[in-house]
mmCIF file with all atom_site columns, C-alpha atoms and ligand atoms in Angstrom:
data_model
loop_
_atom_site.group_PDB
_atom_site.id
_atom_site.type_symbol
_atom_site.label_atom_id
_atom_site.label_alt_id
_atom_site.label_comp_id
_atom_site.label_asym_id
_atom_site.label_entity_id
_atom_site.label_seq_id
_atom_site.pdbx_PDB_ins_code
_atom_site.Cartn_x
_atom_site.Cartn_y
_atom_site.Cartn_z
_atom_site.occupancy
_atom_site.B_iso_or_equiv
_atom_site.pdbx_formal_charge
_atom_site.auth_seq_id
_atom_site.auth_comp_id
_atom_site.auth_asym_id
_atom_site.auth_atom_id
_atom_site.pdbx_PDB_model_num
ATOM   1   C  CA  . MET N 1 1   ? -21.503 -122.550 131.077 1.00 45.00 ? 12  MET N CA  1
ATOM   2   C  CA  . GLU N 1 2   ? -19.479 -120.472 128.692 1.00 48.00 ? 13  GLU N CA  1
ATOM   3   C  CA  . GLU N 1 3   ? -18.438 -122.227 125.450 1.00 49.00 ? 14  GLU N CA  1
ATOM   4   C  CA  . SER N 1 4   ? -14.707 -122.063 124.837 1.00 48.00 ? 15  SER N CA  1
ATOM   5   C  CA  . LEU N 1 5   ? -13.770 -121.075 121.242 1.00 48.00 ? 16  LEU N CA  1
ATOM   6   C  CA  . PRO N 1 6   ? -11.166 -123.100 119.590 1.00 48.00 ? 17  PRO N CA  1
ATOM   7   C  CA  . ILE N 1 7   ? -7.770  -121.367 119.761 1.00 48.00 ? 18  ILE N CA  1
ATOM   8   C  CA  . GLU N 1 8   ? -5.374  -122.087 117.031 1.00 48.00 ? 19  GLU N CA  1
ATOM   9   C  CA  . SER N 1 9   ? -2.360  -123.577 118.501 1.00 48.00 ? 20  SER N CA  1
ATOM   10  C  CA  . PRO N 1 10  ? 1.066   -122.157 117.560 1.00 49.00 ? 21  PRO N CA  1
ATOM   11  C  CA  . SER N 1 11  ? 2.113   -125.458 116.154 1.00 52.00 ? 22  SER N CA  1
ATOM   12  C  CA  . MET N 1 12  ? -0.910  -125.410 113.842 1.00 47.00 ? 23  MET N CA  1
ATOM   13  C  CA  . SER N 1 13  ? 0.114   -122.077 112.401 1.00 53.00 ? 24  SER N CA  1
ATOM   14  C  CA  . ARG N 1 14  ? 3.572   -123.348 111.736 1.00 53.00 ? 25  ARG N CA  1
ATOM   15  C  CA  . ARG N 1 15  ? 2.155   -126.310 109.849 1.00 52.00 ? 26  ARG N CA  1
ATOM   16  C  CA  . GLN N 1 16  ? -0.019  -124.021 107.718 1.00 55.00 ? 27  GLN N CA  1
ATOM   17  C  CA  . LEU N 1 17  ? 2.874   -121.852 106.993 1.00 46.00 ? 28  LEU N CA  1
ATOM   18  C  CA  . LEU N 1 18  ? 4.957   -124.861 105.971 1.00 48.00 ? 29  LEU N CA  1
ATOM   19  C  CA  . ASN N 1 19  ? 2.171   -126.089 103.821 1.00 55.00 ? 30  ASN N CA  1
ATOM   20  C  CA  . PHE N 1 20  ? 1.997   -122.701 102.169 1.00 51.00 ? 31  PHE N CA  1
ATOM   21  C  CA  . LEU N 1 21  ? 5.711   -122.606 101.603 1.00 49.00 ? 32  LEU N CA  1
ATOM   22  C  CA  . THR N 1 22  ? 5.764   -126.088 100.244 1.00 53.00 ? 33  THR N CA  1
ATOM   23  C  CA  . GLY N 1 23  ? 2.833   -125.303 97.940  1.00 54.00 ? 34  GLY N CA  1
ATOM   24  C  CA  . ALA N 1 24  ? 4.481   -122.166 96.696  1.00 49.00 ? 35  ALA N CA  1
ATOM   25  C  CA  . ALA N 1 25  ? 7.776   -124.056 95.965  1.00 52.00 ? 36  ALA N CA  1
ATOM   26  C  CA  . VAL N 1 26  ? 5.834   -126.749 94.056  1.00 52.00 ? 37  VAL N CA  1
ATOM   27  C  CA  . ALA N 1 27  ? 3.989   -124.063 92.088  1.00 50.00 ? 38  ALA N CA  1
ATOM   28  C  CA  . ALA N 1 28  ? 7.234   -122.294 91.277  1.00 50.00 ? 39  ALA N CA  1
ATOM   29  C  CA  . THR N 1 29  ? 8.946   -125.501 90.241  1.00 52.00 ? 40  THR N CA  1
ATOM   30  C  CA  . ALA N 1 30  ? 5.933   -126.464 88.070  1.00 51.00 ? 41  ALA N CA  1
ATOM   31  C  CA  . GLY N 1 31  ? 5.836   -123.087 86.475  1.00 48.00 ? 42  GLY N CA  1
ATOM   32  C  CA  . ALA N 1 32  ? 9.507   -123.222 85.617  1.00 52.00 ? 43  ALA N CA  1
ATOM   33  C  CA  . ALA N 1 33  ? 9.111   -126.707 84.253  1.00 54.00 ? 44  ALA N CA  1
ATOM   34  C  CA  . LEU N 1 34  ? 6.005   -125.815 82.115  1.00 51.00 ? 45  LEU N CA  1
ATOM   35  C  CA  . TYR N 1 35  ? 7.498   -122.645 80.733  1.00 51.00 ? 46  TYR N CA  1
ATOM   36  C  CA  . PRO N 1 36  ? 9.510   -124.371 77.948  1.00 53.00 ? 47  PRO N CA  1
ATOM   37  C  CA  . VAL N 1 37  ? 6.463   -126.645 77.275  1.00 54.00 ? 48  VAL N CA  1
ATOM   38  C  CA  . GLY N 1 38  ? 4.275   -123.589 76.882  1.00 53.00 ? 49  GLY N CA  1
ATOM   39  C  CA  . LYS N 1 39  ? 6.830   -121.936 74.688  1.00 53.00 ? 50  LYS N CA  1
ATOM   40  C  CA  . PHE N 1 40  ? 7.021   -125.155 72.610  1.00 55.00 ? 51  PHE N CA  1
ATOM   41  C  CA  . PHE N 1 41  ? 3.308   -124.903 71.865  1.00 57.00 ? 52  PHE N CA  1
ATOM   42  C  CA  . ILE N 1 42  ? 2.843   -121.155 71.406  1.00 60.00 ? 53  ILE N CA  1
ATOM   43  C  CA  . PRO N 1 43  ? 3.315   -120.310 67.754  1.00 60.00 ? 54  PRO N CA  1
ATOM   44  C  CA  . PRO N 1 44  ? 6.066   -117.813 67.129  1.00 68.00 ? 55  PRO N CA  1
ATOM   45  C  CA  . LYS N 1 45  ? 5.433   -114.661 65.127  1.00 72.00 ? 56  LYS N CA  1
ATOM   46  C  CA  . GLU N 1 46  ? 4.271   -115.784 61.640  1.00 74.00 ? 57  GLU N CA  1
ATOM   47  C  CA  . VAL N 1 47  ? 6.211   -113.194 59.742  1.00 76.00 ? 58  VAL N CA  1
ATOM   48  C  CA  . GLY N 1 48  ? 9.575   -112.031 61.046  1.00 78.00 ? 59  GLY N CA  1
ATOM   49  C  CA  . GLU N 1 49  ? 11.254  -108.722 60.434  1.00 79.00 ? 60  GLU N CA  1
ATOM   50  C  CA  . ASP N 1 50  ? 13.684  -110.416 58.162  1.00 85.00 ? 61  ASP N CA  1
ATOM   51  C  CA  . GLY N 1 51  ? 10.932  -111.563 55.900  1.00 86.00 ? 62  GLY N CA  1
ATOM   52  C  CA  . SER N 1 52  ? 10.893  -115.100 57.344  1.00 92.00 ? 63  SER N CA  1
ATOM   53  C  CA  . ILE N 1 53  ? 7.750   -117.115 57.671  1.00 91.00 ? 64  ILE N CA  1
ATOM   54  C  CA  . ILE N 1 54  ? 6.559   -120.179 59.523  1.00 93.00 ? 65  ILE N CA  1
ATOM   55  C  CA  . ALA N 1 55  ? 6.201   -123.235 57.208  1.00 93.00 ? 66  ALA N CA  1
ATOM   56  C  CA  . LYS N 1 56  ? 2.651   -124.155 56.439  1.00 91.00 ? 67  LYS N CA  1
ATOM   57  C  CA  . ASP N 1 57  ? 0.849   -126.892 54.513  1.00 89.00 ? 68  ASP N CA  1
ATOM   58  C  CA  . ILE N 1 58  ? -1.013  -126.484 51.258  1.00 84.00 ? 69  ILE N CA  1
ATOM   59  C  CA  . ASN N 1 59  ? -4.109  -125.368 53.176  1.00 87.00 ? 70  ASN N CA  1
ATOM   60  C  CA  . GLY N 1 60  ? -2.357  -122.650 54.952  1.00 87.00 ? 71  GLY N CA  1
ATOM   61  C  CA  . ASN N 1 61  ? -2.235  -124.436 58.249  1.00 90.00 ? 72  ASN N CA  1
ATOM   62  C  CA  . ILE N 1 62  ? 0.996   -124.240 60.269  1.00 91.00 ? 73  ILE N CA  1
ATOM   63  C  CA  . ILE N 1 63  ? 2.863   -127.596 60.149  1.00 92.00 ? 74  ILE N CA  1
ATOM   64  C  CA  . PRO N 1 64  ? 4.296   -128.692 63.538  1.00 93.00 ? 75  PRO N CA  1
ATOM   65  C  CA  . ALA N 1 65  ? 8.043   -129.502 63.297  1.00 93.00 ? 76  ALA N CA  1
ATOM   66  C  CA  . SER N 1 66  ? 7.234   -132.761 65.089  1.00 93.00 ? 77  SER N CA  1
ATOM   67  C  CA  . GLN N 1 67  ? 5.069   -133.829 62.149  1.00 93.00 ? 78  GLN N CA  1
ATOM   68  C  CA  . ILE N 1 68  ? 7.881   -133.233 59.612  1.00 93.00 ? 79  ILE N CA  1
ATOM   69  C  CA  . LEU N 1 69  ? 10.559  -134.711 61.830  1.00 94.00 ? 80  LEU N CA  1
ATOM   70  C  CA  . ALA N 1 70  ? 8.490   -137.919 62.272  1.00 93.00 ? 81  ALA N CA  1
ATOM   71  C  CA  . GLU N 1 71  ? 9.292   -138.747 58.598  1.00 93.00 ? 82  GLU N CA  1
ATOM   72  C  CA  . PRO N 1 72  ? 12.045  -141.162 57.944  1.00 94.00 ? 83  PRO N CA  1
ATOM   73  C  CA  . PRO N 1 73  ? 15.588  -139.894 57.067  1.00 95.00 ? 84  PRO N CA  1
ATOM   74  C  CA  . GLY N 1 74  ? 15.914  -138.982 53.437  1.00 94.00 ? 85  GLY N CA  1
ATOM   75  C  CA  . THR N 1 75  ? 12.379  -137.661 53.178  1.00 94.00 ? 86  THR N CA  1
ATOM   76  C  CA  . ARG N 1 76  ? 11.835  -134.531 51.121  1.00 95.00 ? 87  ARG N CA  1
ATOM   77  C  CA  . ALA N 1 77  ? 8.830   -132.809 52.663  1.00 94.00 ? 88  ALA N CA  1
ATOM   78  C  CA  . LEU N 1 78  ? 7.045   -130.159 50.621  1.00 95.00 ? 89  LEU N CA  1
ATOM   79  C  CA  . VAL N 1 79  ? 5.761   -127.126 52.527  1.00 94.00 ? 90  VAL N CA  1
ATOM   80  C  CA  . ALA N 1 80  ? 4.567   -123.657 51.654  1.00 92.00 ? 91  ALA N CA  1
ATOM   81  C  CA  . GLY N 1 81  ? 7.621   -121.517 52.076  1.00 90.00 ? 92  GLY N CA  1
ATOM   82  C  CA  . LEU N 1 82  ? 8.457   -117.834 51.351  1.00 92.00 ? 93  LEU N CA  1
ATOM   83  C  CA  . ALA N 1 83  ? 5.702   -116.052 49.437  1.00 88.00 ? 94  ALA N CA  1
ATOM   84  C  CA  . GLY N 1 84  ? 3.833   -119.426 49.549  1.00 86.00 ? 95  GLY N CA  1
ATOM   85  C  CA  . GLU N 1 85  ? 6.245   -120.905 47.246  1.00 91.00 ? 96  GLU N CA  1
ATOM   86  C  CA  . PRO N 1 86  ? 6.472   -124.780 47.561  1.00 95.00 ? 97  PRO N CA  1
ATOM   87  C  CA  . THR N 1 87  ? 9.697   -125.633 49.317  1.00 96.00 ? 98  THR N CA  1
ATOM   88  C  CA  . TYR N 1 88  ? 11.418  -128.928 49.898  1.00 97.00 ? 99  TYR N CA  1
ATOM   89  C  CA  . LEU N 1 89  ? 12.612  -129.606 53.388  1.00 96.00 ? 100 LEU N CA  1
ATOM   90  C  CA  . THR N 1 90  ? 15.181  -132.537 53.787  1.00 96.00 ? 101 THR N CA  1
ATOM   91  C  CA  . ILE N 1 91  ? 15.187  -134.874 56.822  1.00 96.00 ? 102 ILE N CA  1
ATOM   92  C  CA  . ARG N 1 92  ? 18.850  -135.763 57.414  1.00 95.00 ? 103 ARG N CA  1
ATOM   93  C  CA  . GLU N 1 93  ? 20.201  -139.143 58.519  1.00 94.00 ? 104 GLU N CA  1
ATOM   94  C  CA  . ASP N 1 94  ? 20.454  -137.905 62.176  1.00 94.00 ? 105 ASP N CA  1
ATOM   95  C  CA  . GLY N 1 95  ? 16.709  -137.099 62.080  1.00 92.00 ? 106 GLY N CA  1
ATOM   96  C  CA  . THR N 1 96  ? 17.231  -133.260 61.983  1.00 94.00 ? 107 THR N CA  1
ATOM   97  C  CA  . LEU N 1 97  ? 16.205  -130.865 59.224  1.00 96.00 ? 108 LEU N CA  1
ATOM   98  C  CA  . HIS N 1 98  ? 18.808  -129.807 56.730  1.00 96.00 ? 109 HIS N CA  1
ATOM   99  C  CA  . PRO N 1 99  ? 19.455  -126.068 57.208  1.00 95.00 ? 110 PRO N CA  1
ATOM   100 C  CA  . TRP N 1 100 ? 18.609  -125.387 53.493  1.00 95.00 ? 111 TRP N CA  1
ATOM   101 C  CA  . GLY N 1 101 ? 15.179  -125.483 51.952  1.00 97.00 ? 112 GLY N CA  1
ATOM   102 C  CA  . ILE N 1 102 ? 15.041  -125.897 48.108  1.00 97.00 ? 113 ILE N CA  1
ATOM   103 C  CA  . ALA N 1 103 ? 12.408  -124.036 46.123  1.00 97.00 ? 114 ALA N CA  1
ATOM   104 C  CA  . ASP N 1 104 ? 10.206  -126.290 43.980  1.00 97.00 ? 115 ASP N CA  1
ATOM   105 C  CA  . ASN N 1 105 ? 10.507  -123.991 41.018  1.00 97.00 ? 116 ASN N CA  1
ATOM   106 C  CA  . CYS N 1 106 ? 12.704  -125.143 38.068  1.00 98.00 ? 117 CYS N CA  1
ATOM   107 C  CA  . THR N 1 107 ? 15.176  -122.539 36.851  1.00 98.00 ? 118 THR N CA  1
ATOM   108 C  CA  . HIS N 1 108 ? 14.401  -123.396 33.271  1.00 98.00 ? 119 HIS N CA  1
ATOM   109 C  CA  . LEU N 1 109 ? 10.834  -122.257 32.890  1.00 97.00 ? 120 LEU N CA  1
ATOM   110 C  CA  . GLY N 1 110 ? 9.424   -122.561 36.379  1.00 96.00 ? 121 GLY N CA  1
ATOM   111 C  CA  . CYS N 1 111 ? 7.772   -126.071 36.538  1.00 97.00 ? 122 CYS N CA  1
ATOM   112 C  CA  . THR N 1 112 ? 7.385   -127.861 39.788  1.00 97.00 ? 123 THR N CA  1
ATOM   113 C  CA  . PHE N 1 113 ? 9.096   -131.209 40.002  1.00 97.00 ? 124 PHE N CA  1
ATOM   114 C  CA  . PRO N 1 114 ? 9.156   -134.281 42.212  1.00 97.00 ? 125 PRO N CA  1
ATOM   115 C  CA  . TRP N 1 115 ? 12.045  -135.801 44.198  1.00 97.00 ? 126 TRP N CA  1
ATOM   116 C  CA  . ASN N 1 116 ? 13.160  -139.063 42.802  1.00 97.00 ? 127 ASN N CA  1
ATOM   117 C  CA  . PRO N 1 117 ? 14.618  -141.148 45.695  1.00 95.00 ? 128 PRO N CA  1
ATOM   118 C  CA  . ASN N 1 118 ? 15.828  -143.880 43.376  1.00 96.00 ? 129 ASN N CA  1
ATOM   119 C  CA  . ASP N 1 119 ? 18.061  -141.526 41.372  1.00 96.00 ? 130 ASP N CA  1
ATOM   120 C  CA  . ASP N 1 120 ? 18.732  -139.227 44.385  1.00 96.00 ? 131 ASP N CA  1
ATOM   121 C  CA  . GLN N 1 121 ? 17.629  -136.309 42.238  1.00 98.00 ? 132 GLN N CA  1
ATOM   122 C  CA  . PHE N 1 122 ? 14.952  -133.653 41.720  1.00 98.00 ? 133 PHE N CA  1
ATOM   123 C  CA  . GLN N 1 123 ? 13.680  -134.364 38.108  1.00 98.00 ? 134 GLN N CA  1
ATOM   124 C  CA  . CYS N 1 124 ? 11.682  -131.777 36.304  1.00 98.00 ? 135 CYS N CA  1
ATOM   125 C  CA  . PRO N 1 125 ? 8.969   -133.459 34.154  1.00 97.00 ? 136 PRO N CA  1
ATOM   126 C  CA  . CYS N 1 126 ? 8.667   -130.476 31.803  1.00 98.00 ? 137 CYS N CA  1
ATOM   127 C  CA  . HIS N 1 127 ? 11.993  -130.654 29.792  1.00 98.00 ? 138 HIS N CA  1
ATOM   128 C  CA  . GLY N 1 128 ? 14.091  -133.150 31.689  1.00 97.00 ? 139 GLY N CA  1
ATOM   129 C  CA  . SER N 1 129 ? 16.296  -130.965 33.887  1.00 98.00 ? 140 SER N CA  1
ATOM   130 C  CA  . ARG N 1 130 ? 17.848  -132.766 36.832  1.00 98.00 ? 141 ARG N CA  1
ATOM   131 C  CA  . TYR N 1 131 ? 19.249  -131.502 40.071  1.00 98.00 ? 142 TYR N CA  1
ATOM   132 C  CA  . ASP N 1 132 ? 21.355  -133.153 42.834  1.00 97.00 ? 143 ASP N CA  1
ATOM   133 C  CA  . PRO N 1 133 ? 20.003  -133.312 46.404  1.00 96.00 ? 144 PRO N CA  1
ATOM   134 C  CA  . GLU N 1 134 ? 21.379  -129.848 47.192  1.00 96.00 ? 145 GLU N CA  1
ATOM   135 C  CA  . GLY N 1 135 ? 19.773  -128.317 43.991  1.00 97.00 ? 146 GLY N CA  1
ATOM   136 C  CA  . ARG N 1 136 ? 22.840  -128.082 41.736  1.00 98.00 ? 147 ARG N CA  1
ATOM   137 C  CA  . VAL N 1 137 ? 22.011  -128.672 37.995  1.00 98.00 ? 148 VAL N CA  1
ATOM   138 C  CA  . VAL N 1 138 ? 23.125  -132.210 36.959  1.00 97.00 ? 149 VAL N CA  1
ATOM   139 C  CA  . ARG N 1 139 ? 21.458  -131.992 33.576  1.00 97.00 ? 150 ARG N CA  1
ATOM   140 C  CA  . GLY N 1 140 ? 19.952  -128.983 31.674  1.00 92.00 ? 151 GLY N CA  1
ATOM   141 C  CA  . PRO N 1 141 ? 18.266  -127.169 30.103  1.00 97.00 ? 152 PRO N CA  1
ATOM   142 C  CA  . ALA N 1 142 ? 18.012  -125.612 33.587  1.00 98.00 ? 153 ALA N CA  1
ATOM   143 C  CA  . PRO N 1 143 ? 20.676  -122.898 33.656  1.00 97.00 ? 154 PRO N CA  1
ATOM   144 C  CA  . LEU N 1 144 ? 20.974  -122.203 37.414  1.00 97.00 ? 155 LEU N CA  1
ATOM   145 C  CA  . PRO N 1 145 ? 20.890  -124.117 40.699  1.00 98.00 ? 156 PRO N CA  1
ATOM   146 C  CA  . LEU N 1 146 ? 17.650  -124.172 42.612  1.00 98.00 ? 157 LEU N CA  1
ATOM   147 C  CA  . GLN N 1 147 ? 16.883  -121.261 44.935  1.00 97.00 ? 158 GLN N CA  1
ATOM   148 C  CA  . LEU N 1 148 ? 17.702  -121.797 48.736  1.00 97.00 ? 159 LEU N CA  1
ATOM   149 C  CA  . ALA N 1 149 ? 16.153  -120.652 51.897  1.00 97.00 ? 160 ALA N CA  1
ATOM   150 C  CA  . HIS N 1 150 ? 17.277  -120.946 55.496  1.00 97.00 ? 161 HIS N CA  1
ATOM   151 C  CA  . VAL N 1 151 ? 15.403  -123.507 57.612  1.00 96.00 ? 162 VAL N CA  1
ATOM   152 C  CA  . ASN N 1 152 ? 15.388  -123.355 61.407  1.00 95.00 ? 163 ASN N CA  1
ATOM   153 C  CA  . VAL N 1 153 ? 13.309  -125.274 63.956  1.00 94.00 ? 164 VAL N CA  1
ATOM   154 C  CA  . GLU N 1 154 ? 11.827  -123.008 66.675  1.00 90.00 ? 165 GLU N CA  1
ATOM   155 C  CA  . GLY N 1 155 ? 10.074  -124.930 69.386  1.00 88.00 ? 166 GLY N CA  1
ATOM   156 C  CA  . ASN N 1 156 ? 7.590   -127.007 67.463  1.00 91.00 ? 167 ASN N CA  1
ATOM   157 C  CA  . TYR N 1 157 ? 7.628   -124.765 64.391  1.00 93.00 ? 168 TYR N CA  1
ATOM   158 C  CA  . ILE N 1 158 ? 9.804   -124.401 61.286  1.00 95.00 ? 169 ILE N CA  1
ATOM   159 C  CA  . ARG N 1 159 ? 10.952  -120.931 60.287  1.00 95.00 ? 170 ARG N CA  1
ATOM   160 C  CA  . ILE N 1 160 ? 11.940  -120.323 56.636  1.00 96.00 ? 171 ILE N CA  1
ATOM   161 C  CA  . SER N 1 161 ? 13.987  -117.231 55.903  1.00 96.00 ? 172 SER N CA  1
ATOM   162 C  CA  . PRO N 1 162 ? 15.388  -115.627 52.822  1.00 96.00 ? 173 PRO N CA  1
ATOM   163 C  CA  . TRP N 1 163 ? 18.851  -116.696 51.693  1.00 96.00 ? 174 TRP N CA  1
ATOM   164 C  CA  . THR N 1 164 ? 20.748  -113.565 50.899  1.00 95.00 ? 175 THR N CA  1
ATOM   165 C  CA  . GLU N 1 165 ? 24.357  -114.585 51.615  1.00 95.00 ? 176 GLU N CA  1
ATOM   166 C  CA  . THR N 1 166 ? 26.804  -116.290 49.220  1.00 97.00 ? 177 THR N CA  1
ATOM   167 C  CA  . ASP N 1 167 ? 25.397  -119.394 47.636  1.00 97.00 ? 178 ASP N CA  1
ATOM   168 C  CA  . PRO N 1 168 ? 27.541  -122.183 49.234  1.00 96.00 ? 179 PRO N CA  1
ATOM   169 C  CA  . ARG N 1 169 ? 27.283  -124.303 46.026  1.00 96.00 ? 180 ARG N CA  1
ATOM   170 C  CA  . THR N 1 170 ? 28.651  -121.729 43.693  1.00 95.00 ? 181 THR N CA  1
ATOM   171 C  CA  . GLY N 1 171 ? 30.689  -119.480 46.069  1.00 96.00 ? 182 GLY N CA  1
ATOM   172 C  CA  . LYS N 1 172 ? 28.883  -116.488 44.403  1.00 96.00 ? 183 LYS N CA  1
ATOM   173 C  CA  . LYS N 1 173 ? 26.188  -114.029 45.117  1.00 97.00 ? 184 LYS N CA  1
ATOM   174 C  CA  . PRO N 1 174 ? 22.772  -115.836 44.775  1.00 97.00 ? 185 PRO N CA  1
ATOM   175 C  CA  . TRP N 1 175 ? 21.190  -115.363 41.398  1.00 97.00 ? 186 TRP N CA  1
ATOM   176 C  CA  . TRP N 1 176 ? 17.719  -114.733 43.103  1.00 95.00 ? 187 TRP N CA  1
ATOM   177 C  CA  . ILE N 1 177 ? 18.619  -111.502 44.945  1.00 91.00 ? 188 ILE N CA  1
HETATM 178 FE FE1 . FES V 2 .   ? 12.087  -127.654 34.172  1.00 80.61 ? 30  FES V FE1 1
HETATM 179 FE FE2 . FES V 2 .   ? 11.932  -126.808 31.588  1.00 80.61 ? 30  FES V FE2 1
HETATM 180 S  S1  . FES V 2 .   ? 10.821  -126.153 33.264  1.00 80.61 ? 30  FES V S1  1
HETATM 181 S  S2  . FES V 2 .   ? 13.210  -128.416 32.479  1.00 80.61 ? 30  FES V S2  1
#
């Protein structure tokens, strides 16, 4: 007796086609959903054409923005900024980063200095200069405000770029360019 071969029914083919289409739709949706996630974790270009860099820690490792933003409001986080210069980032009350970074480099003779949260000032231990939270001189001998840099969050990274426009604290051309 001749064995009959299974013949795929038309309804089976339609089901397979439907499964395929459903799978393709799921894959497309998942891909679209994952794109921003992937973008979030892929480090951007480390050095931009404008001379900007991605903030790193003291060991040269890129610091995720989420790590800095997990700090409480009012925190001054020190990162390696432009040309590796230590730069203070400020966490604002709304949990975002202040768009100005402040160079940890006293304009008197170049000492580094801590943030004093009790006095709300940067206080240089070398000769006593003091600066307000935005880097204006409160007490000398420092002659000039602290150098600024632009700070932007890109995905999960922090980009620091040179500040070449008018210094908003003085209304003048920045002294550092
Ligand atoms: Fe800061 Fe002299 S280096 S006060």
